[in-house]
GROMACS .gro file of C-alpha atoms in nm:
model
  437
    1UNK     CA    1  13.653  16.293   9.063
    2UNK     CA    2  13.814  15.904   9.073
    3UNK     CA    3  14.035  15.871   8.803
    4UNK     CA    4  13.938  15.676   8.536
    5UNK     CA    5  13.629  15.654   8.589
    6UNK     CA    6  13.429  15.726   8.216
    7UNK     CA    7  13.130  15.981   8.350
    8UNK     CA    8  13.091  16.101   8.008
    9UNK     CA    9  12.934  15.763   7.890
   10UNK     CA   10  12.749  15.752   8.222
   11UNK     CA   11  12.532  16.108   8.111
   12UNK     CA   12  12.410  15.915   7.753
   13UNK     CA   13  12.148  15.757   8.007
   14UNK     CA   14  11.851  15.829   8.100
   15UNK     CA   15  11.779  15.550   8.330
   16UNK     CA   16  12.035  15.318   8.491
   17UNK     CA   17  12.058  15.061   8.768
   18UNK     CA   18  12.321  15.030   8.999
   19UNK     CA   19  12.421  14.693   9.104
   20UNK     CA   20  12.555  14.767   9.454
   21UNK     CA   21  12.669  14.528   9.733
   22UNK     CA   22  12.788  14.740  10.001
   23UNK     CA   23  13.147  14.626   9.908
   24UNK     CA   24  13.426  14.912   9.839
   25UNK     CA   25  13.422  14.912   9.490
   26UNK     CA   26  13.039  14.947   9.422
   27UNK     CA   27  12.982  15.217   9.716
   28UNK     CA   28  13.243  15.423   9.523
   29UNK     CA   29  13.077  15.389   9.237
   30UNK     CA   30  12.736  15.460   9.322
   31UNK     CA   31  12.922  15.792   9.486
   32UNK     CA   32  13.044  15.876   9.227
   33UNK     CA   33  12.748  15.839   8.940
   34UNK     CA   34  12.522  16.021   9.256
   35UNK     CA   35  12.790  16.309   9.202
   36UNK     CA   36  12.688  16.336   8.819
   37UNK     CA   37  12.350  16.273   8.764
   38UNK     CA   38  11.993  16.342   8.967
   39UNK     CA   39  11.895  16.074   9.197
   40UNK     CA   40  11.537  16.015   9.015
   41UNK     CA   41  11.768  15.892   8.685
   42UNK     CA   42  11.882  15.580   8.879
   43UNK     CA   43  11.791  15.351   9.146
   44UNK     CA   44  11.981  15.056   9.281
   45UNK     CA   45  11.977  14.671   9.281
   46UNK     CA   46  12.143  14.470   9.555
   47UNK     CA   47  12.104  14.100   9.548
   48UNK     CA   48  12.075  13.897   9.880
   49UNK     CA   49  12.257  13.538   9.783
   50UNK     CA   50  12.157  13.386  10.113
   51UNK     CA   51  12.524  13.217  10.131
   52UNK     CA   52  12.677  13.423  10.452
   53UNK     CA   53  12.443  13.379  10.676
   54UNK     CA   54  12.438  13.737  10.902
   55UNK     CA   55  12.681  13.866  10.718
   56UNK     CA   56  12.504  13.866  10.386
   57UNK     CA   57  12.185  14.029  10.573
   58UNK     CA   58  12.404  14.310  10.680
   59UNK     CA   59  12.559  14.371  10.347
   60UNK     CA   60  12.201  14.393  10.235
   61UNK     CA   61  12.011  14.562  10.489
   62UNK     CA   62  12.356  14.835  10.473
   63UNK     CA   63  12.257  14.899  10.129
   64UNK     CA   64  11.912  14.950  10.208
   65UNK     CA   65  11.936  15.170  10.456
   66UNK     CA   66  12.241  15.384  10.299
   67UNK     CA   67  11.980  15.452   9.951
   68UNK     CA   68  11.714  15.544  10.224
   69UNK     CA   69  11.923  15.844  10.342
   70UNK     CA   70  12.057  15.924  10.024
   71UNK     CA   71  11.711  15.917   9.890
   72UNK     CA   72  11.798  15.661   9.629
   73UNK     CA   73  11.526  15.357   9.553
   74UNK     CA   74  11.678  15.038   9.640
   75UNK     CA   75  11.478  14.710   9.476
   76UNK     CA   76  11.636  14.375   9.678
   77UNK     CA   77  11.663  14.058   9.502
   78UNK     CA   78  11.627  13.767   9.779
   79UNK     CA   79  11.798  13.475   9.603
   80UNK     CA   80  11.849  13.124   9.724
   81UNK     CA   81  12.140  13.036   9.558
   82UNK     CA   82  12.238  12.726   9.716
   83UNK     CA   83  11.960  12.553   9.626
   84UNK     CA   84  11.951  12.717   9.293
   85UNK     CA   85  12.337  12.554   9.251
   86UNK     CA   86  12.237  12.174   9.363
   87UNK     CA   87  11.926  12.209   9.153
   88UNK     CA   88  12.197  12.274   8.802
   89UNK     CA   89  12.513  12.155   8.932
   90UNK     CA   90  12.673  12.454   8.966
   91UNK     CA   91  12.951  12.603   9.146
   92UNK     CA   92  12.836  12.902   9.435
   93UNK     CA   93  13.041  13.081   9.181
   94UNK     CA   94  12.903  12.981   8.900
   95UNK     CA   95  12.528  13.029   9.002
   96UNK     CA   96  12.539  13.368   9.215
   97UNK     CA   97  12.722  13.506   8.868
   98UNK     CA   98  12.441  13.317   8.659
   99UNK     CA   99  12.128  13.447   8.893
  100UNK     CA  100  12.284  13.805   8.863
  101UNK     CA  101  12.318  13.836   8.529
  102UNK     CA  102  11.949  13.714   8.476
  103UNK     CA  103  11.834  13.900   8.715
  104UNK     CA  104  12.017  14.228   8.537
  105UNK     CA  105  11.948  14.123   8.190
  106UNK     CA  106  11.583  14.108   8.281
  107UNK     CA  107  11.582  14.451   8.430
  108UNK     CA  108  11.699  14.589   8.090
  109UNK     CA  109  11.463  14.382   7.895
  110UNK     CA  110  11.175  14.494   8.060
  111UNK     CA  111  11.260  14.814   8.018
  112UNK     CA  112  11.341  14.959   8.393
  113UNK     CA  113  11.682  15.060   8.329
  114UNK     CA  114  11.869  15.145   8.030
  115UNK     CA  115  12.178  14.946   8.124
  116UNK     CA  116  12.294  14.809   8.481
  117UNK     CA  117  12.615  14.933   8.564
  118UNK     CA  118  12.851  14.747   8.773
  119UNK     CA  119  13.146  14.827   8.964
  120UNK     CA  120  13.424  14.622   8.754
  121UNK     CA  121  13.772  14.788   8.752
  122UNK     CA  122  14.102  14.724   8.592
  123UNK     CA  123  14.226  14.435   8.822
  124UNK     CA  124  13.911  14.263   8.804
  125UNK     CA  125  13.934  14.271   8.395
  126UNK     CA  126  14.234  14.140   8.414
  127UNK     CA  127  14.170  13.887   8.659
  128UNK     CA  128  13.884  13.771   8.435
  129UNK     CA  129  14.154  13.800   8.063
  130UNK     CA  130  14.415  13.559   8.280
  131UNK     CA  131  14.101  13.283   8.408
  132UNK     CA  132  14.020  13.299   8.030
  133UNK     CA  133  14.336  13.239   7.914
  134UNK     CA  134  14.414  12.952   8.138
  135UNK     CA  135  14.110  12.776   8.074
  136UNK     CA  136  14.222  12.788   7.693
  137UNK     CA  137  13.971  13.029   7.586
  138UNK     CA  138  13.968  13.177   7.228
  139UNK     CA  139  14.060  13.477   7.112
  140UNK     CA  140  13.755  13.694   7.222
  141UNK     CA  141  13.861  13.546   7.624
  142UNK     CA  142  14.161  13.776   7.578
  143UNK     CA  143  13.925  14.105   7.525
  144UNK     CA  144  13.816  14.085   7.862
  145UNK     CA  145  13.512  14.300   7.964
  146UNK     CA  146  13.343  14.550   7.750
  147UNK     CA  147  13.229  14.883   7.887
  148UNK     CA  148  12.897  14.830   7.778
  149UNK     CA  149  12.755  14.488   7.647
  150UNK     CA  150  12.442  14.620   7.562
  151UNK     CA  151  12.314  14.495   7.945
  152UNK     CA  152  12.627  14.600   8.150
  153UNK     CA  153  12.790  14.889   8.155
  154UNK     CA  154  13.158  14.936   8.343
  155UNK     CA  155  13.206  15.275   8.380
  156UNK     CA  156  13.506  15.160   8.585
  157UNK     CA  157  13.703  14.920   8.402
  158UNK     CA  158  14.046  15.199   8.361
  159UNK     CA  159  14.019  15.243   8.737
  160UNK     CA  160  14.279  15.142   8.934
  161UNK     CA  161  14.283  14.964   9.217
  162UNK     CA  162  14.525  15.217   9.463
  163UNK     CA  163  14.269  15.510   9.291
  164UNK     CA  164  13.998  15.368   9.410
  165UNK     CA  165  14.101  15.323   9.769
  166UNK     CA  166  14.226  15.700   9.762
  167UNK     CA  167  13.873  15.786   9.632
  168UNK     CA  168  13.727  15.603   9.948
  169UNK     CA  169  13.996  15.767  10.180
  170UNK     CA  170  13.927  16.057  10.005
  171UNK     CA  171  13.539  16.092   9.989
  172UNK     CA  172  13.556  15.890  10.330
  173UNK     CA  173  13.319  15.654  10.150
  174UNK     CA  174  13.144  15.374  10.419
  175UNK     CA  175  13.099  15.015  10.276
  176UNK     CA  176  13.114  14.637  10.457
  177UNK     CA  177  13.383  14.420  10.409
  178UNK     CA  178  13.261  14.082  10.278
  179UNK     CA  179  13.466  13.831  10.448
  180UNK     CA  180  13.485  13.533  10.163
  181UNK     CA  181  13.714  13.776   9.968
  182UNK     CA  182  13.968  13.663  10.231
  183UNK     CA  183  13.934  13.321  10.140
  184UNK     CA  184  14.124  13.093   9.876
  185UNK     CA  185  13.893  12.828   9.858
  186UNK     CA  186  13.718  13.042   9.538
  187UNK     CA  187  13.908  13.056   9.185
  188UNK     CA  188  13.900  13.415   9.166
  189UNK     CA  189  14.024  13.465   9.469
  190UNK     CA  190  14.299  13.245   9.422
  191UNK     CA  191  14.410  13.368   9.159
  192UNK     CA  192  14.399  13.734   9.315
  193UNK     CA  193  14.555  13.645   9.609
  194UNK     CA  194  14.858  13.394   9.509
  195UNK     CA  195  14.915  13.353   9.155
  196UNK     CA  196  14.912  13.729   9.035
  197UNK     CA  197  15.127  13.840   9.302
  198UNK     CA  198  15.409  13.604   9.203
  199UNK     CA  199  15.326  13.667   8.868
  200UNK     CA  200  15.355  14.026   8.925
  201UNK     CA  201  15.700  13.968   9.076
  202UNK     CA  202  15.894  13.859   8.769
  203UNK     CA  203  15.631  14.057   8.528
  204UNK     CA  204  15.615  14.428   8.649
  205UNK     CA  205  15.335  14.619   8.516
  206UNK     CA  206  15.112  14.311   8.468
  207UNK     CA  207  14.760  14.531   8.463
  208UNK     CA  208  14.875  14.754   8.167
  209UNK     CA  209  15.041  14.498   7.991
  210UNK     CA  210  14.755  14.303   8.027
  211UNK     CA  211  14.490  14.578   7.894
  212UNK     CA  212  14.708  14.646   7.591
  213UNK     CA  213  14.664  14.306   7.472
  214UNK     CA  214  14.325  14.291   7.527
  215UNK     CA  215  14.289  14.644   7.342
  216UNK     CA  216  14.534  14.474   7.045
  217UNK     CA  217  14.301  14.158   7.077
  218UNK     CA  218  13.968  14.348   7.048
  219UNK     CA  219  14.067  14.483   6.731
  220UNK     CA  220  14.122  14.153   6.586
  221UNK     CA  221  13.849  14.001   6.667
  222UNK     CA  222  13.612  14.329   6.585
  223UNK     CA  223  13.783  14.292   6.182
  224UNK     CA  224  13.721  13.860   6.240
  225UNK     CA  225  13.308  13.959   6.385
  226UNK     CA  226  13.278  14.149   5.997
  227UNK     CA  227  13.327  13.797   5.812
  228UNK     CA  228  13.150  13.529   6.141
  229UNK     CA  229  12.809  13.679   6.121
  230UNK     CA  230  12.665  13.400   5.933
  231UNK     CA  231  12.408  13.244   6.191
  232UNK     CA  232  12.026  13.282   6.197
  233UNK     CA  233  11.846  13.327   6.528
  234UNK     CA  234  11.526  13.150   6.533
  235UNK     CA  235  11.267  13.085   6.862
  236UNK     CA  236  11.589  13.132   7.073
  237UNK     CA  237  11.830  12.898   6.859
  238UNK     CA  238  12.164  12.960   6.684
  239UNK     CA  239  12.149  12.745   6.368
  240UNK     CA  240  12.518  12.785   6.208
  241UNK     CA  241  12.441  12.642   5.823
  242UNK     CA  242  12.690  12.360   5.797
  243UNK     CA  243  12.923  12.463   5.508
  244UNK     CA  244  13.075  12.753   5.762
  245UNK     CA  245  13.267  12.460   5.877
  246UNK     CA  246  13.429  12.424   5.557
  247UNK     CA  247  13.618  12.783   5.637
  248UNK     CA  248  13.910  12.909   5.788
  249UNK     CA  249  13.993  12.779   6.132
  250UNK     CA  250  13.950  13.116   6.272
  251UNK     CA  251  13.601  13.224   6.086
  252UNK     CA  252  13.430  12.871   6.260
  253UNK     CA  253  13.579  12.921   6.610
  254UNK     CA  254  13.449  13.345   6.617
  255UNK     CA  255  13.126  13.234   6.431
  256UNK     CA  256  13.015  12.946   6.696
  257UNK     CA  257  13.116  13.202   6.984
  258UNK     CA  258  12.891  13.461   6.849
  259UNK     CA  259  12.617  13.260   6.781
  260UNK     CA  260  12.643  13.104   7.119
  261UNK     CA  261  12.645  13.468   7.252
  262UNK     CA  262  12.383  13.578   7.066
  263UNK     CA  263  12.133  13.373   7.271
  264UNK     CA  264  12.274  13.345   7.623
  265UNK     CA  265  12.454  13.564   7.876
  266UNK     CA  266  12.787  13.432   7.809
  267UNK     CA  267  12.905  13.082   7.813
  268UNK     CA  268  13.291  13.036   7.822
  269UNK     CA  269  13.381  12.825   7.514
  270UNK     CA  270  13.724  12.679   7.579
  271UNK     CA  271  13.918  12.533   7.271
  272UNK     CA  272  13.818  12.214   7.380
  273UNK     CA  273  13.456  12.276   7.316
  274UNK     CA  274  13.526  12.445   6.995
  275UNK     CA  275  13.683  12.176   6.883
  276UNK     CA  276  13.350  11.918   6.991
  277UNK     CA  277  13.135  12.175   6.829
  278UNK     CA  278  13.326  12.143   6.521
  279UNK     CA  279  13.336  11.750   6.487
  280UNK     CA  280  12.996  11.766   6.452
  281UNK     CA  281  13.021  11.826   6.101
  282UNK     CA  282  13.104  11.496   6.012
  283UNK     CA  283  12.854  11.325   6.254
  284UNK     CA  284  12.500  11.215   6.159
  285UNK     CA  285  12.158  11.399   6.205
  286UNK     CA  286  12.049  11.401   6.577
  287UNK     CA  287  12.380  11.411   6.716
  288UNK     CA  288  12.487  11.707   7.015
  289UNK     CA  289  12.756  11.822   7.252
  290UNK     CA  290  12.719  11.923   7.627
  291UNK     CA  291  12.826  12.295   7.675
  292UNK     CA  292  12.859  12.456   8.007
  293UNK     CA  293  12.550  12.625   8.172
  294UNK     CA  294  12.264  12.366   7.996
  295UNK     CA  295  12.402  12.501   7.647
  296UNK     CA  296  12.369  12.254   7.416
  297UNK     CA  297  12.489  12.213   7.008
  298UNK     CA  298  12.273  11.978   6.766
  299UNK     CA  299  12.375  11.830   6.429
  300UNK     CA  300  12.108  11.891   6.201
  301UNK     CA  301  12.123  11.823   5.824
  302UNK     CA  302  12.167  12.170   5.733
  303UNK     CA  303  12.311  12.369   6.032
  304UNK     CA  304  12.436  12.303   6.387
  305UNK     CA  305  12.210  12.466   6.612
  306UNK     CA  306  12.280  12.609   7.015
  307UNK     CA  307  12.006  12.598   7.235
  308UNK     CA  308  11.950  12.598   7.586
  309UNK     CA  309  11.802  12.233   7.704
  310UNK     CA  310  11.568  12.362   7.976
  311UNK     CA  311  11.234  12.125   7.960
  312UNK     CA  312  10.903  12.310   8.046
  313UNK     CA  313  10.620  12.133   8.197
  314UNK     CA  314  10.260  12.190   8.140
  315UNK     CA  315   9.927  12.125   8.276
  316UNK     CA  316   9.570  12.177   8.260
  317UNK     CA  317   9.227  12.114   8.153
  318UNK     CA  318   9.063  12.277   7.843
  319UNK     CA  319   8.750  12.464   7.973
  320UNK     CA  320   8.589  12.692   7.653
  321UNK     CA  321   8.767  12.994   7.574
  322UNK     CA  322   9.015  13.171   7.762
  323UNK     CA  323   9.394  13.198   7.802
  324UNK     CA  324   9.554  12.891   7.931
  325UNK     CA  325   9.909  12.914   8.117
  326UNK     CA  326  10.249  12.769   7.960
  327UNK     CA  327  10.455  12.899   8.196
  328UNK     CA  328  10.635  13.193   7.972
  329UNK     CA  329  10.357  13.160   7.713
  330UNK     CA  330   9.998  13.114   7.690
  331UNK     CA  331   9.760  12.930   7.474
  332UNK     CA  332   9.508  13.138   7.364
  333UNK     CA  333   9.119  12.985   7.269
  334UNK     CA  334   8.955  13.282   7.093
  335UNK     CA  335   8.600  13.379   6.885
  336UNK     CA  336   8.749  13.621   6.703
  337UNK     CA  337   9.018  13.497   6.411
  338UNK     CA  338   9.387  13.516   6.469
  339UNK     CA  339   9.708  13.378   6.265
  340UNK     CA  340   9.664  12.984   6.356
  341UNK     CA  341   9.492  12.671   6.351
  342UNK     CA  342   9.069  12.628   6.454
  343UNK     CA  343   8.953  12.412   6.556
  344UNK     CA  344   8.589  12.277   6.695
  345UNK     CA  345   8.583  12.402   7.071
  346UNK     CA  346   8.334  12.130   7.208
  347UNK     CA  347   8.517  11.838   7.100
  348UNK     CA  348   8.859  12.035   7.257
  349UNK     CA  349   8.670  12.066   7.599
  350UNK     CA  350   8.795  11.826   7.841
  351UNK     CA  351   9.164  11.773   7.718
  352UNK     CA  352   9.452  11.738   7.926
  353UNK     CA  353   9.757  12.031   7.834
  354UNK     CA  354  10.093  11.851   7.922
  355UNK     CA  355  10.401  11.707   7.747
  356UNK     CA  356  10.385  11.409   7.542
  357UNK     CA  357  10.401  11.079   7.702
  358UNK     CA  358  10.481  10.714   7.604
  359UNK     CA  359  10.222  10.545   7.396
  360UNK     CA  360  10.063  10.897   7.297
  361UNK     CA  361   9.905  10.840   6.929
  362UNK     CA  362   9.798  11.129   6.656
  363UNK     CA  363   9.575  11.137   6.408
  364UNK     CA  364   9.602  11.394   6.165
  365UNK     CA  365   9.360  11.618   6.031
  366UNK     CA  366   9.270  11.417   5.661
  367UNK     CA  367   9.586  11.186   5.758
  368UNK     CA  368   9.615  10.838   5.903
  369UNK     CA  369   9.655  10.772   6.257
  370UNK     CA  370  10.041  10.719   6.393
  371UNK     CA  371  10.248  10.747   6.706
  372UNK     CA  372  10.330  11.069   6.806
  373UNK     CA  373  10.713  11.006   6.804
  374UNK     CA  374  10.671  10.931   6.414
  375UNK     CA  375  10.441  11.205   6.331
  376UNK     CA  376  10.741  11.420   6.474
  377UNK     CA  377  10.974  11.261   6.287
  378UNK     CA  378  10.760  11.292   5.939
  379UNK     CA  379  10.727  11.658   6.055
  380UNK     CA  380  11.120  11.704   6.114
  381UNK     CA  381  11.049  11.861   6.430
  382UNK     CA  382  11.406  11.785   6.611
  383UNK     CA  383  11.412  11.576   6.915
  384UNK     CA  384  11.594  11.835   7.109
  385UNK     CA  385  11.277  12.011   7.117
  386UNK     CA  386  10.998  11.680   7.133
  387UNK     CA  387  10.985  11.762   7.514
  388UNK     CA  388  10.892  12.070   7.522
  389UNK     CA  389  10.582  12.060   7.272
  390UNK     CA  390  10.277  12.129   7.402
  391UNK     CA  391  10.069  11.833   7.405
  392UNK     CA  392   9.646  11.851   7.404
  393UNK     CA  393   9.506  11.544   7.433
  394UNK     CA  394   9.253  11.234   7.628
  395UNK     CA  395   9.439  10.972   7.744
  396UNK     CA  396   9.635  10.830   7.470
  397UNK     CA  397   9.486  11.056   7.177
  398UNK     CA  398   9.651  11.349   7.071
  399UNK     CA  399   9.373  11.608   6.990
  400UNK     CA  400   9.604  11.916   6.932
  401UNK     CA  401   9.909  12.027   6.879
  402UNK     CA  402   9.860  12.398   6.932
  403UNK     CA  403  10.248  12.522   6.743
  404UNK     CA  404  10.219  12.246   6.437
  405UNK     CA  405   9.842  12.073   6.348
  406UNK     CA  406   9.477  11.979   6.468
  407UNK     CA  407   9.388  11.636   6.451
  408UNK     CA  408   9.087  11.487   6.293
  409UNK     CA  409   8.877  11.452   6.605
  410UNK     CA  410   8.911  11.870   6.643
  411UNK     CA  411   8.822  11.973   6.291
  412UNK     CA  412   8.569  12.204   6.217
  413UNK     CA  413   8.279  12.082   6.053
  414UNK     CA  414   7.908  12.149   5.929
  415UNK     CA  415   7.778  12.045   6.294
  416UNK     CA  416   8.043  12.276   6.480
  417UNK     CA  417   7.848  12.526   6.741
  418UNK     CA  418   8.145  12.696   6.886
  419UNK     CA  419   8.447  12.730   6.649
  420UNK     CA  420   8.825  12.849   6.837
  421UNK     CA  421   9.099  13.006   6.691
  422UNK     CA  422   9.432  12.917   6.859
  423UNK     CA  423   9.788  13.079   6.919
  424UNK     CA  424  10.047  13.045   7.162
  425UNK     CA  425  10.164  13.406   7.263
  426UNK     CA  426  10.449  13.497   7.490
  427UNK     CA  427  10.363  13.652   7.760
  428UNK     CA  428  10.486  13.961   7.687
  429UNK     CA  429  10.235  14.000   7.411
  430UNK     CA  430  10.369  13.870   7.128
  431UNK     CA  431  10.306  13.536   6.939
  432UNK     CA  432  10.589  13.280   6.842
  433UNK     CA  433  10.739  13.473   6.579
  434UNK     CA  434  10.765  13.761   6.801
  435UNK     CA  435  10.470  13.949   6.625
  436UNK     CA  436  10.212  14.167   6.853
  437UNK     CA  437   9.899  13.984   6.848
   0.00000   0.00000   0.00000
């Protein structure tokens, strides 16, 4: 058995995936979860970054061929992160950690696994704690990782490092060495490598010091989470009302990180943004801060809301009835009635889908005719979201907006022949509010 390692939590599953990357620390623990539970209730994920060239192809094809004799299913994620990084302007770092975490949140979304479970141990919690503190972090930075997040679970976060190498000596586990953990030229690393040894030489003890603040520190911030709960999730926005930033110091900073959590994988706030977030109180309508990872906050007149600023683009031609694709979503042009607008199908047939444009002009069903950037405005639709609205429409002329109004040219009438009713599902079946259609 390694020490440490929590195998009671591991048996409340009934499906897991193991994220596994041929490294030490993940071959021990998919060793030692295999020594607990049958084979058919997990399988494992390995993700292929494409950033070592051989080396990362025989870290994967390891893996592969280790679940093969163990009998395990193995399901390889070929990513190309480098291009994913110059595409977002992010770090190697910071966009293999951001493609993995999709890649596992979507796994438990879906429903294949229960939880993905990951090979994080003591040092590496504290390792994370001490980058969270020096980047001036709040509070919740000093609690470190959480055994289970509700997407990961760390089965091995009170495992030690020297008990995990006697496990592998031990168990005479195999694994690949990957040889970037050698070099200094990545934070983590850096910090592993220099600064916590000296550290370590005037502080003795630094790992268990460091858990038993972040233990002291969780229950702080589990009593603050009771009183900064007062956000509303909406369409995948945050929307803080504004008066919360008339409260304690402490109740804005936990409330903005939670709401920011509540729709992301996690963002590291720093005080720094905290403090941008909060100035927004006093700034008019319209107004926003840049957060890390294409997070963005927005002053509106009643809230500040968080949303991620990722524009969609969409295009097609209307042809009768049928699903039409958005990308995540779909507009739907049905006979039968649904929740929605109608509208007259004939006139419809022919339009463009796409985002608005310069110039586009709307005329509203029993309104006057306007430009599409002051319709929006008289409908307080934010502009954070103008870009993303899907647009129906000839040329210039706006015929539909499927998510807020027909225009006059689409109404249905005592000549209509084919009438359509129209929604904008998700792809996983359910409409915009997150109803089953």
């Amino acid at each position: 058995m390694l020490k440490g390692f929590d195998y009671g939590y591991i048996k409340k599953f009934d499906k897991l995936a193991l994220a596994v990357s041929g490294g030490r620390d993940s071959m021990v623990m998919l060793d030692a979860i295999s020594s607990v539970v049958d084979n058919d209730s997990f399988f494992v994920i390995t993700v292929h970054h494409n950033l070592r060239g051989d080396e990362g192809k025989r870290d994967r094809d390891f893996v592969a061929q280790y679940c093969r004799e163990m009998g395990v299913v193995c399901e390889i994620y070929e990513e190309d992160i480098p291009s994913f990084c110059a595409e977002n302007g992010y770090t190697v770092e910071q966009g293999a950690r951001i493609r993995r975490r999709q890649i596992f949140a979507d796994t438990v979304k879906t429903g294949k696994a229960q939880r993905v479970v990951t090979a994080h141990h003591l040092s590496d919690n504290v390792e994370s704690i001490l980058m969270h503190v020096f980047r001036g972090s709040g509070l919740k930075g000093l609690c470190g990782m959480n055994i289970d997040d509700g997407i990961l679970l760390r089965p091995m976060l009170d495992c030690a490092r020297e008990d995990i190498d006697a496990y592998i000596e031990e168990m005479d586990i195999p694994f690949v060495e990957d040889s970037t953990n050698e070099s200094v030229d990545y934070t983590r690393n850096r910090l592993r490598r220099e600064i916590i040894p000296l550290i370590k030489k005037v502080y003795g003890g630094l790992d268990g010091n460091v858990a038993r603040l972040s233990q002291r520190a969780e229950e702080i911030v589990s009593f603050l989470d009771g009183y900064c709960k007062d956000f509303v999730l909406d369409e995948g926005e945050a929307r803080i009302p504004i008066q919360v930033f008339d409260k304690e110091d402490a109740v804005i900073s936990q409330t903005v990180i939670n709401a920011v959590d509540s729709i992301t994988t996690r963002v590291d706030l720093t005080s720094k943004h905290i403090q941008s977030i909060r100035s927004l109180k006093d700034k008019q309508s319209g107004a926003s801060v840049d957060l890390p990872f294409g997070l963005k906050a927005h002053r509106q007149s009643d809230c500040v809301a968080f949303a991620l600023c990722e524009k969609r683009e969409y295009s097609g031609v209307i042809n009768g009835y049928g699903e039409y694709d958005l990308g995540d979503r779909l507009l739907t042009l049905s006979k039968e009635f649904k929740d929605g607008l109608v509208c007259d199908l004939d006139a419809l047939d022919g339009c463009l889908i796409r985002n608005r444009r310069q110039g586009d002009i709307f005329k509203r069903y029993k309104g006057g005719t306007k430009s599409l950037g002051d319709y929006f405005t008289d409908a307080k639709i934010p502009k954070r979201l103008r870009d993303n609205v899907v647009v129906i429409a000839k040329d210039n002329v706006v015929y539909l907006l499927p998510e807020y109004e027909i225009s006059d040219a689409v109404k249905v009438g005592e000549n209509t022949k084919r009438k359509a009713y129209i929604q904008i599902i998700k792809k996983d079946g359910t409409d915009r509010h997150g109803k089953n259609r």
